[in-house]
Tab-separated table of C-alpha atoms in Angstrom:
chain	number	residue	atom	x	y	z
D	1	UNK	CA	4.475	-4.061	-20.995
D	2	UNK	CA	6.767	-6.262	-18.911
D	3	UNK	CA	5.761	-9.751	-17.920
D	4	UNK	CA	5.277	-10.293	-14.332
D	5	UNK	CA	3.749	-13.171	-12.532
D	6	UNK	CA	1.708	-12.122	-9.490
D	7	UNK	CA	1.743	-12.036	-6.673
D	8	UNK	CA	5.193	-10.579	-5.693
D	9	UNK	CA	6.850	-11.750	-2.723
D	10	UNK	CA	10.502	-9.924	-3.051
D	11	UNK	CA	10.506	-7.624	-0.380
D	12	UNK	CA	13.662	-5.481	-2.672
D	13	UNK	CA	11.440	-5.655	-5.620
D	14	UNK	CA	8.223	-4.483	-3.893
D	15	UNK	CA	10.303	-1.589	-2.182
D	16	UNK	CA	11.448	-0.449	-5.727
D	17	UNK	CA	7.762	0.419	-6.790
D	18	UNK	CA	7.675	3.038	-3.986
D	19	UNK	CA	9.110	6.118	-3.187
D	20	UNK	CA	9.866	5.323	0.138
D	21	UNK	CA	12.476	3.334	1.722
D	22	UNK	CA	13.622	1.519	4.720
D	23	UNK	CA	13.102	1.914	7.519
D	24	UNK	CA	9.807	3.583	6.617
D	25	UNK	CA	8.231	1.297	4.024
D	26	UNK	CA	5.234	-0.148	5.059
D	27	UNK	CA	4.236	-2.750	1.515
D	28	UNK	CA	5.997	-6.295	1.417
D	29	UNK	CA	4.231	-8.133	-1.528
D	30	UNK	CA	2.159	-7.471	-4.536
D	31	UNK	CA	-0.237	-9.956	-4.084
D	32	UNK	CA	-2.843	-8.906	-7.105
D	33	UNK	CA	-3.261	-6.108	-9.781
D	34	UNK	CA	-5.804	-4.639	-12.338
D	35	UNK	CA	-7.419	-1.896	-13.730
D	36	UNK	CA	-8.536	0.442	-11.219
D	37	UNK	CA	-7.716	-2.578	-8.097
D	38	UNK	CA	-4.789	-3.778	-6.251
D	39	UNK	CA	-4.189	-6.395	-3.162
D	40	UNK	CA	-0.886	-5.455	-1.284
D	41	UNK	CA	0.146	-7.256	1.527
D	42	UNK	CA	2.331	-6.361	4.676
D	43	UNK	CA	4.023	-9.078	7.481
D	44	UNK	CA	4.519	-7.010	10.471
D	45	UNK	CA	8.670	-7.260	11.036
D	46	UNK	CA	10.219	-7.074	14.630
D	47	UNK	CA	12.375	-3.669	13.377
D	48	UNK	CA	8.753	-2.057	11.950
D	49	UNK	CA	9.317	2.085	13.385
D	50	UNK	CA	5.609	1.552	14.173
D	51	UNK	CA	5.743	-1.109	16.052
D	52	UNK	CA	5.574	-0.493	19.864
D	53	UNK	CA	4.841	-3.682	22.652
D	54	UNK	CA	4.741	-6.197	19.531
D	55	UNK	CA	1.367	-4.130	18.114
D	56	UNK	CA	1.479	-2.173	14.698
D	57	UNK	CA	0.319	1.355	15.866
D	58	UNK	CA	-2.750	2.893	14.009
D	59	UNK	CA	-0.158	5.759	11.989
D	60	UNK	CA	2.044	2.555	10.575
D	61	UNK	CA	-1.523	0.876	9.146
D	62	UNK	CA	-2.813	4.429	7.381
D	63	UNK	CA	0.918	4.539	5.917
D	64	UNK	CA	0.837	0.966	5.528
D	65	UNK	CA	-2.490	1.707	3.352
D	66	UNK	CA	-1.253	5.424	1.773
D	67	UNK	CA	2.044	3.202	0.521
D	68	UNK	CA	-0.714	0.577	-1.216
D	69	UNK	CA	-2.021	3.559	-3.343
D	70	UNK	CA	1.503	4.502	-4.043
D	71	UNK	CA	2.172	0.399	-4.822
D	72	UNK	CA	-0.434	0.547	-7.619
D	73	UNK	CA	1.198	4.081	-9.135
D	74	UNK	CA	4.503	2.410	-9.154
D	75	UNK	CA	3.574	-0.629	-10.439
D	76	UNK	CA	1.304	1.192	-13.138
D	77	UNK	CA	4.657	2.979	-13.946
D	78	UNK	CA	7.142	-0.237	-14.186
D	79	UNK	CA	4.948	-1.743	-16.060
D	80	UNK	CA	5.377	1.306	-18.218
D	81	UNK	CA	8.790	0.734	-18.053
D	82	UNK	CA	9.185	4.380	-16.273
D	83	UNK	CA	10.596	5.480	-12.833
D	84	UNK	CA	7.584	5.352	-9.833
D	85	UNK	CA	6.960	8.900	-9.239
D	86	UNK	CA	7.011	10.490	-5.735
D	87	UNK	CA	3.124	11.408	-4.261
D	88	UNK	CA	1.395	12.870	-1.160
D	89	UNK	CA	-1.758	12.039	0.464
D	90	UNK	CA	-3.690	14.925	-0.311
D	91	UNK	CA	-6.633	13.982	1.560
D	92	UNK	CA	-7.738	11.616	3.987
D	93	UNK	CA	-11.616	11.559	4.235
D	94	UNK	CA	-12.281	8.818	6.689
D	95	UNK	CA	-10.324	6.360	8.024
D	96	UNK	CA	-11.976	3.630	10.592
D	97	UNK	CA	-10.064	1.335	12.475
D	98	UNK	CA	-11.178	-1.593	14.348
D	99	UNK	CA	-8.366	-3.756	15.706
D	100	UNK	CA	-4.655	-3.221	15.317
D	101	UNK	CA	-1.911	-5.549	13.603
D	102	UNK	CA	0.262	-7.689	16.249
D	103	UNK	CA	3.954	-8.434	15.287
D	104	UNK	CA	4.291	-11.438	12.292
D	105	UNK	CA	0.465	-11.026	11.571
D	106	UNK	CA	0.053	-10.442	7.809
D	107	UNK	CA	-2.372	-7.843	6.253
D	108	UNK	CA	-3.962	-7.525	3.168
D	109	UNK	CA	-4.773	-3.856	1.856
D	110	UNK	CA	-7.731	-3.822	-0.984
D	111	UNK	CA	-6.776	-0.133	-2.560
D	112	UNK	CA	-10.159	0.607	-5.085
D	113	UNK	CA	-9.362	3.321	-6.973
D	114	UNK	CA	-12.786	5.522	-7.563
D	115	UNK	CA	-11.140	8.673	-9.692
D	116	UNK	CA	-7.992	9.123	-11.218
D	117	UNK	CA	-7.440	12.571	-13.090
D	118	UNK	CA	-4.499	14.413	-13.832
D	119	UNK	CA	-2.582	12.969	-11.218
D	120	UNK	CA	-5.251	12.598	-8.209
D	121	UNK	CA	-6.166	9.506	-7.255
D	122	UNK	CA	-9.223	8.998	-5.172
D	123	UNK	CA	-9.593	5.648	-3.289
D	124	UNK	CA	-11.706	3.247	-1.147
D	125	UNK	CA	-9.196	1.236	0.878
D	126	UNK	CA	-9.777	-2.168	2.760
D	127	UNK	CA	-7.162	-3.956	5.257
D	128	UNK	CA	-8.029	-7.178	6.361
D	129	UNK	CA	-6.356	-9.620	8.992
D	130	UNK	CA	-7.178	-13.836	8.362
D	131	UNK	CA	-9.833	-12.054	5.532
D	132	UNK	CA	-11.631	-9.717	8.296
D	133	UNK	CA	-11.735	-6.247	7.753
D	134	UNK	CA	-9.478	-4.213	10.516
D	135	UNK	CA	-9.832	-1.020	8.768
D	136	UNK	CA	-11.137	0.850	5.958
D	137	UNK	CA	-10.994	4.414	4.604
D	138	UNK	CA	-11.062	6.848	1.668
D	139	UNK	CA	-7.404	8.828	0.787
D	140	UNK	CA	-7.181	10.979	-2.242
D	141	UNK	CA	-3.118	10.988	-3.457
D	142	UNK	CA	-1.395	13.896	-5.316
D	143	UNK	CA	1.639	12.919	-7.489
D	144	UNK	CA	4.156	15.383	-7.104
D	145	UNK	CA	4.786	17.759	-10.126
């Protein structure tokens, strides 16, 4: 297991952990990690495909919080010392959302992971703006085979 002092604020190393790259990642910083938990965080940029009239539209936040769950299965696997493997949402059971992101505002995803099995993750996920909750669902991810 590699030594790593959290949180992680390089952008590069962040966008490692995931499958995706830019323009379509939607993760900045690894602000906390443990079993089953991670806090992710995300400064809305100017360039941000999602963006549209300086406001985060509501498909960047659910990618912004389906690239969380794929944060903590990258970092799981670097800390492993292995390759972050490629995944899918396979589900979406609810997602609520209650205010959207404006350019430069930072948000902090809570991803809670409920099940993991064979490589299905089932999670409660919690955004938050200035530590108020803007949105919240349940996503179960499929890592591809």
């Amino acid at each position: 297991m590699k030594d790593v002092i959290l949180p992680i604020l390089d952008r590069d190393f962040v966008e490692n952990l995931i499958p995706q790259k830019f323009p379509f990642v939607m993760v900045d910083k690894l602000i906390d990690f443990r079993e089953n938990e991670i806090v992710v965080g995300l400064t809305v940029p100017e360039n941000n495909i999602f963006v549209k009239n300086s406001i985060f539209q509501e498909s960047g936040l659910i990618e912004h919080m389906a690239q969380s769950v794929a944060l903590y299965t990258g970092y799981q696997f670097y800390l492993k010392q292995q390759p972050a493997p490629v995944g899918y949402i396979g589900s979406i059971k609810s997602i609520e959302i209650n205010q959207l992101p404006n350019l430069n505002e930072a948000i902090e995803t809570t991803v809670t992971v409920l099940q993991e099995f064979m490589g299905v993750t089932l999670v409660d996920i919690s955004s938050k703006l200035n530590g108020i909750e803007i949105a919240k669902g349940q996503m179960k991810t499929v890592l591809a085979n």
